[in-house]
mmCIF file of C-alpha atoms in Angstrom:
data_model
loop_
_atom_site.group_PDB
_atom_site.id
_atom_site.type_symbol
_atom_site.label_atom_id
_atom_site.label_comp_id
_atom_site.label_asym_id
_atom_site.label_seq_id
_atom_site.Cartn_x
_atom_site.Cartn_y
_atom_site.Cartn_z
ATOM 1 C CA MET A 1 155.856 180.850 115.688
ATOM 2 C CA SER A 2 156.598 184.212 114.079
ATOM 3 C CA THR A 3 158.890 186.731 115.733
ATOM 4 C CA LYS A 4 158.031 190.419 115.793
ATOM 5 C CA SER A 5 160.868 192.919 115.380
ATOM 6 C CA THR A 6 161.088 195.762 117.936
ATOM 7 C CA LEU A 7 162.491 198.083 115.246
ATOM 8 C CA SER A 8 160.568 199.685 112.387
ATOM 9 C CA PRO A 9 160.419 197.378 109.352
ATOM 10 C CA VAL A 10 163.152 197.969 106.787
ATOM 11 C CA PRO A 11 161.548 199.710 103.767
ATOM 12 C CA MET A 12 162.079 197.284 100.883
ATOM 13 C CA THR A 13 158.929 197.733 98.787
ATOM 14 C CA GLY A 14 160.609 200.439 96.683
ATOM 15 C CA ASN A 15 163.547 199.955 94.340
ATOM 16 C CA LEU A 16 165.573 203.128 94.716
ATOM 17 C CA PRO A 17 169.314 203.284 94.052
ATOM 18 C CA PRO A 18 171.449 202.927 97.185
ATOM 19 C CA ARG A 19 172.988 205.950 98.859
ATOM 20 C CA VAL A 20 176.588 206.726 97.855
ATOM 21 C CA PRO A 21 177.259 209.916 99.849
ATOM 22 C CA ASP A 22 181.049 209.700 99.623
ATOM 23 C CA VAL A 23 180.790 210.307 95.869
ATOM 24 C CA PHE A 24 177.433 211.996 95.398
ATOM 25 C CA ASN A 25 177.751 214.779 97.958
ATOM 26 C CA ASP A 26 180.921 216.338 96.560
ATOM 27 C CA GLU A 27 179.796 215.954 92.944
ATOM 28 C CA TYR A 28 176.422 217.554 93.635
ATOM 29 C CA ARG A 29 177.814 220.460 95.667
ATOM 30 C CA ALA A 30 180.419 221.238 93.009
ATOM 31 C CA ALA A 31 177.817 221.110 90.233
ATOM 32 C CA MET A 32 175.479 223.440 92.123
ATOM 33 C CA GLN A 33 178.309 225.929 92.587
ATOM 34 C CA VAL A 34 178.985 225.904 88.855
ATOM 35 C CA VAL A 35 175.310 226.473 88.087
ATOM 36 C CA MET A 36 175.053 229.429 90.461
ATOM 37 C CA ALA A 37 178.239 230.962 89.089
ATOM 38 C CA GLU A 38 177.422 230.537 85.394
ATOM 39 C CA ARG A 39 173.671 231.243 85.214
ATOM 40 C CA GLU A 40 171.791 234.440 85.941
ATOM 41 C CA PRO A 41 169.164 233.371 88.479
ATOM 42 C CA MET A 42 166.410 235.708 87.283
ATOM 43 C CA ASP A 43 166.852 234.709 83.641
ATOM 44 C CA TRP A 44 166.886 231.106 84.722
ATOM 45 C CA ILE A 45 164.159 230.969 87.357
ATOM 46 C CA GLY A 46 161.970 233.902 86.313
ATOM 47 C CA VAL A 47 160.711 232.432 83.051
ATOM 48 C CA HIS A 48 159.090 229.202 81.870
ATOM 49 C CA GLN A 49 161.040 227.107 79.397
ATOM 50 C CA PHE A 50 158.591 224.290 78.923
ATOM 51 C CA LEU A 51 160.693 221.848 76.919
ATOM 52 C CA GLY A 52 163.901 222.792 78.714
ATOM 53 C CA PHE A 53 166.600 225.399 78.088
ATOM 54 C CA HIS A 54 168.736 224.922 74.985
ATOM 55 C CA GLU A 55 171.876 223.923 76.915
ATOM 56 C CA ASP A 56 169.946 221.474 79.089
ATOM 57 C CA ARG A 57 168.351 219.810 76.080
ATOM 58 C CA GLU A 58 171.792 219.499 74.494
ATOM 59 C CA ALA A 59 173.107 217.886 77.685
ATOM 60 C CA GLY A 60 170.126 215.536 77.644
ATOM 61 C CA ALA A 61 171.004 214.542 74.089
ATOM 62 C CA GLN A 62 174.513 213.777 75.339
ATOM 63 C CA PHE A 63 173.186 211.790 78.311
ATOM 64 C CA VAL A 64 171.018 209.440 76.253
ATOM 65 C CA THR A 65 173.983 208.487 74.053
ATOM 66 C CA ARG A 66 175.001 206.227 76.923
ATOM 67 C CA ARG A 67 172.388 203.984 75.320
ATOM 68 C CA LEU A 68 171.471 205.333 71.887
ATOM 69 C CA PRO A 69 173.879 204.782 68.965
ATOM 70 C CA GLU A 70 174.042 208.453 67.980
ATOM 71 C CA THR A 71 173.300 211.834 69.510
ATOM 72 C CA PRO A 72 169.738 212.889 68.699
ATOM 73 C CA ASN A 73 168.918 216.415 67.616
ATOM 74 C CA HIS A 74 168.244 218.303 70.842
ATOM 75 C CA GLU A 75 165.008 219.588 69.280
ATOM 76 C CA ARG A 76 163.669 216.051 69.751
ATOM 77 C CA LEU A 77 164.466 216.193 73.488
ATOM 78 C CA VAL A 78 161.977 216.987 76.207
ATOM 79 C CA LEU A 79 163.073 217.493 79.806
ATOM 80 C CA ALA A 80 160.709 216.493 82.591
ATOM 81 C CA HIS A 81 160.903 215.920 86.319
ATOM 82 C CA SER A 82 160.343 212.150 85.960
ATOM 83 C CA THR A 83 159.570 209.376 83.524
ATOM 84 C CA GLN A 84 156.265 209.112 85.367
ATOM 85 C CA ALA A 85 155.398 212.652 84.267
ATOM 86 C CA ILE A 86 156.458 211.891 80.696
ATOM 87 C CA LEU A 87 154.229 208.819 80.661
ATOM 88 C CA THR A 88 151.289 210.836 81.903
ATOM 89 C CA VAL A 89 151.544 213.118 78.889
ATOM 90 C CA LEU A 90 152.254 210.361 76.358
ATOM 91 C CA CYS A 91 149.372 208.225 77.572
ATOM 92 C CA GLY A 92 146.959 211.134 77.581
ATOM 93 C CA SER A 93 148.010 212.435 74.171
ATOM 94 C CA LEU A 94 148.795 209.282 72.190
ATOM 95 C CA VAL A 95 146.486 206.697 73.775
ATOM 96 C CA GLY A 96 143.691 208.873 75.100
ATOM 97 C CA VAL A 97 140.092 208.354 76.131
ATOM 98 C CA GLY A 98 138.748 205.050 74.853
ATOM 99 C CA GLY A 99 142.155 203.883 73.647
ATOM 100 C CA THR A 100 144.181 200.833 74.663
ATOM 101 C CA LEU A 101 147.704 200.619 76.043
ATOM 102 C CA ALA A 102 149.503 197.273 75.928
ATOM 103 C CA VAL A 103 151.672 196.610 78.981
ATOM 104 C CA GLU A 104 153.711 193.717 80.281
ATOM 105 C CA GLU A 105 151.393 191.488 82.312
ATOM 106 C CA LEU A 106 153.282 192.525 85.448
ATOM 107 C CA THR A 107 154.460 196.115 85.368
ATOM 108 C CA TYR A 108 154.869 199.527 86.997
ATOM 109 C CA PRO A 109 151.751 199.900 89.185
ATOM 110 C CA THR A 110 151.238 203.647 88.594
ATOM 111 C CA ILE A 111 150.255 202.905 84.984
ATOM 112 C CA ALA A 112 146.862 201.828 86.355
ATOM 113 C CA LYS A 113 146.353 205.323 87.767
ATOM 114 C CA PHE A 114 147.202 206.877 84.400
ATOM 115 C CA ALA A 115 144.627 204.639 82.726
ATOM 116 C CA LYS A 116 141.929 205.641 85.195
ATOM 117 C CA GLN A 117 142.786 209.340 84.900
ATOM 118 C CA SER A 118 142.884 209.413 81.099
ATOM 119 C CA GLY A 119 140.114 206.897 80.428
ATOM 120 C CA PHE A 120 141.985 204.255 78.453
ATOM 121 C CA ALA A 121 142.114 200.476 78.815
ATOM 122 C CA LEU A 122 145.096 198.307 79.709
ATOM 123 C CA VAL A 123 145.827 194.943 78.130
ATOM 124 C CA GLY A 124 148.521 192.685 79.534
ATOM 125 C CA VAL A 125 151.084 190.842 77.409
ATOM 126 C CA LYS A 126 152.617 187.576 78.608
ATOM 127 C CA LEU A 127 156.243 187.553 79.775
ATOM 128 C CA ASP A 128 159.026 185.044 80.205
ATOM 129 C CA ASP A 129 162.600 185.495 81.447
ATOM 130 C CA ARG A 130 163.460 187.343 78.207
ATOM 131 C CA GLY A 131 160.609 189.802 78.478
ATOM 132 C CA ILE A 132 157.536 190.141 76.271
ATOM 133 C CA ILE A 133 156.671 186.976 74.347
ATOM 134 C CA PRO A 134 156.370 187.933 70.643
ATOM 135 C CA ASP A 135 153.436 185.629 69.836
ATOM 136 C CA ALA A 136 151.522 187.001 72.807
ATOM 137 C CA PHE A 137 152.197 190.576 71.707
ATOM 138 C CA GLU A 138 151.053 189.860 68.158
ATOM 139 C CA LYS A 139 147.847 188.306 69.453
ATOM 140 C CA VAL A 140 147.160 191.418 71.527
ATOM 141 C CA CYS A 141 147.811 193.624 68.494
ATOM 142 C CA GLN A 142 145.389 191.588 66.383
ATOM 143 C CA GLU A 143 142.605 191.346 68.949
ATOM 144 C CA ARG A 144 142.826 194.590 70.951
ATOM 145 C CA LYS A 145 144.518 196.982 68.487
ATOM 146 C CA PRO A 146 146.427 199.026 71.067
ATOM 147 C CA GLN A 147 147.642 202.499 70.210
ATOM 148 C CA ALA A 148 150.914 201.930 72.067
ATOM 149 C CA LEU A 149 153.034 199.501 74.061
ATOM 150 C CA TYR A 150 154.683 200.492 77.339
ATOM 151 C CA THR A 151 157.708 198.340 78.086
ATOM 152 C CA LEU A 152 160.702 198.053 80.423
ATOM 153 C CA PRO A 153 162.976 195.833 78.306
ATOM 154 C CA THR A 154 165.973 195.998 80.667
ATOM 155 C CA LEU A 155 165.725 194.626 84.219
ATOM 156 C CA GLN A 156 161.962 194.641 83.906
ATOM 157 C CA ASN A 157 159.976 195.762 86.908
ATOM 158 C CA PRO A 158 159.135 193.558 88.790
ATOM 159 C CA THR A 159 160.377 190.349 87.153
ATOM 160 C CA THR A 160 164.002 191.450 86.395
ATOM 161 C CA SER A 161 163.735 189.934 82.884
ATOM 162 C CA MET A 162 166.250 191.097 80.272
ATOM 163 C CA MET A 163 165.028 191.296 76.691
ATOM 164 C CA SER A 164 167.599 189.826 74.295
ATOM 165 C CA LEU A 165 168.497 191.541 71.018
ATOM 166 C CA ALA A 166 166.602 188.912 69.035
ATOM 167 C CA ARG A 167 163.537 189.403 71.222
ATOM 168 C CA ARG A 168 163.778 193.193 70.854
ATOM 169 C CA GLU A 169 163.935 192.846 67.085
ATOM 170 C CA ALA A 170 160.861 190.617 67.109
ATOM 171 C CA ILE A 171 158.840 193.023 69.292
ATOM 172 C CA VAL A 172 159.812 195.987 67.128
ATOM 173 C CA ALA A 173 158.826 194.153 63.939
ATOM 174 C CA ILE A 174 155.378 193.374 65.349
ATOM 175 C CA ALA A 175 154.862 196.961 66.504
ATOM 176 C CA GLN A 176 155.809 198.221 63.037
ATOM 177 C CA LYS A 177 153.500 195.718 61.360
ATOM 178 C CA TYR A 178 150.453 196.810 63.374
ATOM 179 C CA GLY A 179 151.215 200.517 63.667
ATOM 180 C CA VAL A 180 151.752 200.416 67.429
ATOM 181 C CA LYS A 181 153.833 203.148 69.060
ATOM 182 C CA ILE A 182 156.402 202.106 71.673
ATOM 183 C CA PHE A 183 156.893 203.889 74.993
ATOM 184 C CA GLU A 184 160.309 202.576 76.008
ATOM 185 C CA ASP A 185 161.257 203.086 79.650
ATOM 186 C CA ASP A 186 164.997 202.445 79.857
ATOM 187 C CA ILE A 187 165.314 203.672 83.436
ATOM 188 C CA TYR A 188 167.235 200.627 84.760
ATOM 189 C CA SER A 189 169.677 200.317 81.868
ATOM 190 C CA LEU A 190 172.618 202.392 83.125
ATOM 191 C CA LEU A 191 173.712 200.097 85.943
ATOM 192 C CA PRO A 192 174.395 196.881 83.948
ATOM 193 C CA GLU A 193 177.532 197.185 81.828
ATOM 194 C CA ARG A 194 176.374 194.893 79.007
ATOM 195 C CA VAL A 195 172.845 195.472 77.746
ATOM 196 C CA ALA A 196 171.201 194.926 74.365
ATOM 197 C CA PRO A 197 170.543 198.140 72.421
ATOM 198 C CA PRO A 198 167.302 200.011 73.067
ATOM 199 C CA LEU A 199 164.197 199.444 70.981
ATOM 200 C CA ALA A 200 164.580 203.095 69.973
ATOM 201 C CA SER A 201 167.783 202.257 68.127
ATOM 202 C CA LEU A 202 165.899 199.609 66.131
ATOM 203 C CA ALA A 203 162.736 201.599 65.418
ATOM 204 C CA PRO A 204 163.311 205.308 66.106
ATOM 205 C CA GLU A 205 160.343 206.271 63.939
ATOM 206 C CA ILE A 206 157.797 204.758 66.361
ATOM 207 C CA THR A 207 159.595 204.809 69.714
ATOM 208 C CA TYR A 208 159.314 207.389 72.461
ATOM 209 C CA TYR A 209 162.471 206.756 74.440
ATOM 210 C CA MET A 210 162.780 207.638 78.147
ATOM 211 C CA LEU A 211 165.960 207.709 80.221
ATOM 212 C CA GLY A 212 166.050 209.311 83.653
ATOM 213 C CA THR A 213 168.347 209.670 86.640
ATOM 214 C CA ALA A 214 166.053 208.375 89.392
ATOM 215 C CA LYS A 215 167.273 204.754 89.327
ATOM 216 C CA SER A 216 170.966 205.309 88.639
ATOM 217 C CA VAL A 217 171.979 208.638 90.218
ATOM 218 C CA GLY A 218 169.505 209.692 92.893
ATOM 219 C CA ALA A 219 165.742 209.493 93.251
ATOM 220 C CA GLY A 220 165.430 213.145 94.236
ATOM 221 C CA LEU A 221 167.473 214.610 91.389
ATOM 222 C CA LYS A 222 164.262 214.484 89.322
ATOM 223 C CA ALA A 223 165.657 214.738 85.829
ATOM 224 C CA ALA A 224 164.287 212.651 82.975
ATOM 225 C CA TYR A 225 164.823 212.896 79.232
ATOM 226 C CA LEU A 226 162.473 211.908 76.425
ATOM 227 C CA VAL A 227 163.654 211.402 72.849
ATOM 228 C CA THR A 228 160.743 211.666 70.455
ATOM 229 C CA PRO A 229 160.535 210.245 66.919
ATOM 230 C CA GLU A 230 161.751 212.562 64.170
ATOM 231 C CA THR A 231 158.235 212.901 62.789
ATOM 232 C CA SER A 232 156.753 213.962 66.130
ATOM 233 C CA ASP A 233 156.173 217.491 67.392
ATOM 234 C CA PRO A 234 157.374 217.691 71.009
ATOM 235 C CA ALA A 235 156.035 221.215 71.434
ATOM 236 C CA ARG A 236 152.542 220.015 70.481
ATOM 237 C CA LEU A 237 152.636 216.965 72.741
ATOM 238 C CA PHE A 238 154.132 218.803 75.695
ATOM 239 C CA TRP A 239 152.279 222.085 75.737
ATOM 240 C CA PRO A 240 152.033 223.696 79.195
ATOM 241 C CA GLY A 241 148.606 222.353 80.128
ATOM 242 C CA SER A 242 148.980 218.799 78.849
ATOM 243 C CA GLY A 243 148.421 215.793 81.027
ATOM 244 C CA MET A 244 146.740 217.751 83.846
ATOM 245 C CA THR A 245 150.065 217.740 85.682
ATOM 246 C CA TYR A 246 153.109 219.927 86.106
ATOM 247 C CA TRP A 247 155.568 217.781 84.203
ATOM 248 C CA MET A 248 158.246 220.463 83.610
ATOM 249 C CA ILE A 249 161.639 220.020 85.254
ATOM 250 C CA ALA A 250 162.720 222.437 87.988
ATOM 251 C CA PRO A 251 165.469 224.686 86.562
ATOM 252 C CA ALA A 252 167.873 223.876 89.420
ATOM 253 C CA ASN A 253 167.592 220.136 88.782
ATOM 254 C CA ALA A 254 168.072 220.661 85.061
ATOM 255 C CA GLY A 255 171.121 222.852 85.600
ATOM 256 C CA VAL A 256 172.815 220.522 88.061
ATOM 257 C CA SER A 257 172.134 217.543 85.822
ATOM 258 C CA THR A 258 173.658 219.377 82.860
ATOM 259 C CA VAL A 259 176.850 220.132 84.778
ATOM 260 C CA LEU A 260 177.120 216.544 86.007
ATOM 261 C CA ILE A 261 176.657 215.232 82.474
ATOM 262 C CA ARG A 262 179.284 217.566 81.018
ATOM 263 C CA ASN A 263 181.952 217.167 83.707
ATOM 264 C CA GLY A 264 181.643 213.388 84.039
ATOM 265 C CA GLY A 265 180.182 213.567 87.531
ATOM 266 C CA VAL A 266 177.118 211.607 86.500
ATOM 267 C CA ASP A 267 179.322 208.713 85.363
ATOM 268 C CA ARG A 268 181.260 208.729 88.618
ATOM 269 C CA ILE A 269 178.020 208.627 90.607
ATOM 270 C CA ILE A 270 176.567 205.845 88.437
ATOM 271 C CA SER A 271 179.767 203.839 88.888
ATOM 272 C CA ALA A 272 179.521 204.180 92.658
ATOM 273 C CA VAL A 273 175.826 203.196 92.640
ATOM 274 C CA ARG A 274 176.680 200.189 90.478
ATOM 275 C CA GLU A 275 179.364 198.980 92.876
ATOM 276 C CA GLU A 276 177.149 199.460 95.933
ATOM 277 C CA THR A 277 174.307 197.641 94.188
ATOM 278 C CA ARG A 278 176.606 194.725 93.432
ATOM 279 C CA ALA A 279 177.690 194.572 97.061
ATOM 280 C CA ARG A 280 174.096 194.555 98.226
ATOM 281 C CA GLN A 281 173.131 191.864 95.741
ATOM 282 C CA GLN A 282 175.957 189.724 97.110
ATOM 283 C CA MET A 283 174.344 190.162 100.515
ATOM 284 C CA VAL A 284 171.083 188.865 99.015
ATOM 285 C CA THR A 285 172.909 185.807 97.699
ATOM 286 C CA ASN A 286 174.536 185.165 101.064
ATOM 287 C CA ALA A 287 171.360 185.638 103.109
ATOM 288 C CA LEU A 288 168.812 183.943 100.872
ATOM 289 C CA GLY A 289 170.746 181.025 99.428
ATOM 290 C CA GLY A 290 168.514 178.094 98.561
ATOM 291 C CA ILE A 291 165.458 180.259 97.865
ATOM 292 C CA SER A 292 164.139 180.500 94.309
ATOM 293 C CA LEU A 293 164.639 184.081 93.171
ATOM 294 C CA ARG A 294 165.589 186.147 90.114
ATOM 295 C CA THR A 295 167.877 189.153 89.999
ATOM 296 C CA THR A 296 171.259 190.259 88.647
ATOM 297 C CA PRO A 297 174.282 191.902 90.297
ATOM 298 C CA GLU A 298 173.273 195.357 89.017
ATOM 299 C CA CYS A 299 169.513 195.124 89.620
ATOM 300 C CA LEU A 300 167.810 197.304 92.230
ATOM 301 C CA HIS A 301 165.145 194.721 93.041
ATOM 302 C CA VAL A 302 164.693 190.995 93.593
ATOM 303 C CA TRP A 303 161.839 188.801 92.318
ATOM 304 C CA MET A 304 161.454 185.996 94.858
ATOM 305 C CA GLU A 305 159.128 183.020 95.027
ATOM 306 C CA ALA A 306 157.098 182.873 98.235
ATOM 307 C CA PRO A 307 156.952 179.618 100.268
ATOM 308 C CA HIS A 308 154.701 177.065 98.559
ATOM 309 C CA ASP A 309 152.784 176.194 101.701
ATOM 310 C CA ARG A 310 151.692 179.761 102.493
ATOM 311 C CA SER A 311 149.736 182.462 100.745
ATOM 312 C CA VAL A 312 151.738 185.387 99.412
ATOM 313 C CA LEU A 313 149.872 187.835 101.645
ATOM 314 C CA ASP A 314 150.570 185.739 104.746
ATOM 315 C CA PHE A 315 154.243 185.651 103.836
ATOM 316 C CA VAL A 316 154.324 189.427 103.237
ATOM 317 C CA ALA A 317 152.690 190.015 106.625
ATOM 318 C CA ASP A 318 155.164 187.696 108.353
ATOM 319 C CA CYS A 319 158.097 189.504 106.726
ATOM 320 C CA LYS A 320 156.744 192.785 108.064
ATOM 321 C CA ARG A 321 156.280 191.402 111.577
ATOM 322 C CA ARG A 322 159.878 190.246 111.537
ATOM 323 C CA GLY A 323 161.201 193.549 110.169
ATOM 324 C CA ALA A 324 161.031 193.802 106.347
ATOM 325 C CA GLU A 325 158.430 195.370 104.080
ATOM 326 C CA VAL A 326 158.142 193.508 100.750
ATOM 327 C CA GLY A 327 155.580 193.771 97.960
ATOM 328 C CA PRO A 328 153.270 190.995 96.691
ATOM 329 C CA ALA A 329 153.173 190.196 92.972
ATOM 330 C CA ALA A 330 149.503 191.222 92.816
ATOM 331 C CA THR A 331 150.608 194.861 93.173
ATOM 332 C CA PHE A 332 152.050 194.680 89.662
ATOM 333 C CA LEU A 333 149.166 192.846 87.974
ATOM 334 C CA LEU A 334 147.190 195.633 86.283
ATOM 335 C CA ALA A 335 145.204 194.064 83.451
ATOM 336 C CA GLY A 336 143.651 190.908 84.864
ATOM 337 C CA GLY A 337 144.980 187.384 85.186
ATOM 338 C CA VAL A 338 146.407 185.481 88.126
ATOM 339 C CA ALA A 339 149.313 186.874 90.104
ATOM 340 C CA PRO A 340 152.273 184.508 90.440
ATOM 341 C CA HIS A 341 153.348 183.237 93.855
ATOM 342 C CA TYR A 342 156.096 185.850 94.141
ATOM 343 C CA VAL A 343 157.139 188.965 96.025
ATOM 344 C CA ARG A 344 159.388 191.840 94.989
ATOM 345 C CA PHE A 345 161.755 193.695 97.250
ATOM 346 C CA GLY A 346 164.379 196.366 96.667
ATOM 347 C CA THR A 347 167.931 196.486 97.965
ATOM 348 C CA GLY A 348 168.636 200.214 97.714
ATOM 349 C CA LYS A 349 166.181 201.998 99.995
ATOM 350 C CA ALA A 350 167.711 200.574 103.175
ATOM 351 C CA HIS A 351 169.855 203.372 104.589
ATOM 352 C CA ASP A 352 173.002 201.272 104.749
ATOM 353 C CA ARG A 353 174.195 197.682 104.510
ATOM 354 C CA ALA A 354 173.507 197.000 108.168
ATOM 355 C CA GLU A 355 169.854 197.935 107.726
ATOM 356 C CA LEU A 356 169.644 195.859 104.563
ATOM 357 C CA GLN A 357 171.115 192.884 106.426
ATOM 358 C CA ARG A 358 168.405 193.223 109.055
ATOM 359 C CA GLY A 359 165.761 193.205 106.336
ATOM 360 C CA LEU A 360 167.251 190.189 104.604
ATOM 361 C CA GLU A 361 167.393 188.272 107.879
ATOM 362 C CA ALA A 362 163.713 189.070 108.429
ATOM 363 C CA ILE A 363 162.846 187.724 104.970
ATOM 364 C CA ALA A 364 164.903 184.579 105.546
ATOM 365 C CA GLY A 365 163.315 184.094 108.965
ATOM 366 C CA ALA A 366 159.833 184.376 107.478
ATOM 367 C CA TYR A 367 160.658 182.047 104.593
ATOM 368 C CA PHE A 368 162.209 179.261 106.674
ATOM 369 C CA SER A 369 159.824 179.473 109.632
#
């Protein structure tokens, strides 16, 4: 018999970074003070700077070198309020009405909304625990001729797969062979300490590289950086009315992010988020031992197999009754096929470890009932 919790279910369908107020609060306040002291508010707020102010684009170029092998020319940088906003523009401009975007067979659900809005088709590419399967990608390129591939090669959402260097080289070679652009979302890459190099470092001429702060610093900071290929024209792609959305970054967020990048605050926050994520993943291990699941110590989400004798939706509903909201695999299946017998849940949105423990106990109770 299932047990219903008297408290609100712990929100675990999202995969936000955990709160680290002891570090974040002081760093953010200090950075805001620097911004207000060094910038003239009217010059800063009273004008549009669509691609970002010069100093903020330079800071963005510095930020992405945490992953890229060299600092890109800041003229190739675009600042936006999220990778989601960047994707809206890229999909609308480079895939477009009647086009085709290749995606991992399980992926970021909002991509489906972009496809509907912009009138392009999605085609799924098979995955394994090392990410996109090269033969499957080549078959898609031959049969569907996509304009671009959207991929999360590091700690893939939702499956947590990590694309090896050899696999990245194979995917890049296929994209080059068939003239397919790559939209690389590297949003989860700053928490693991050992990660293969980005696809953008292997094929900068075809890769649109995205790195934001939402999954490693704070979801509400709303700062994301796009590095475009050298042959692209960012000003043409990101003109003020593109994508039917306000994609431009708020000047305050850009300024604070720039200060944090330059004074090392962003690294101190990321380090704190990494350590808290590791602690929370250890809680997952302790609470859900014996259950088939995939994650890593620095991953913000867990990919867990549902009980074999129950439907995924029944299991999700039971988790909620007991006090944990988790997401079924079908949420991430955007281009047809059969959803695996899995759920995804995040470890970071719970306000603190005590709340996370309550959620994990609800999941365990539902699984072993």
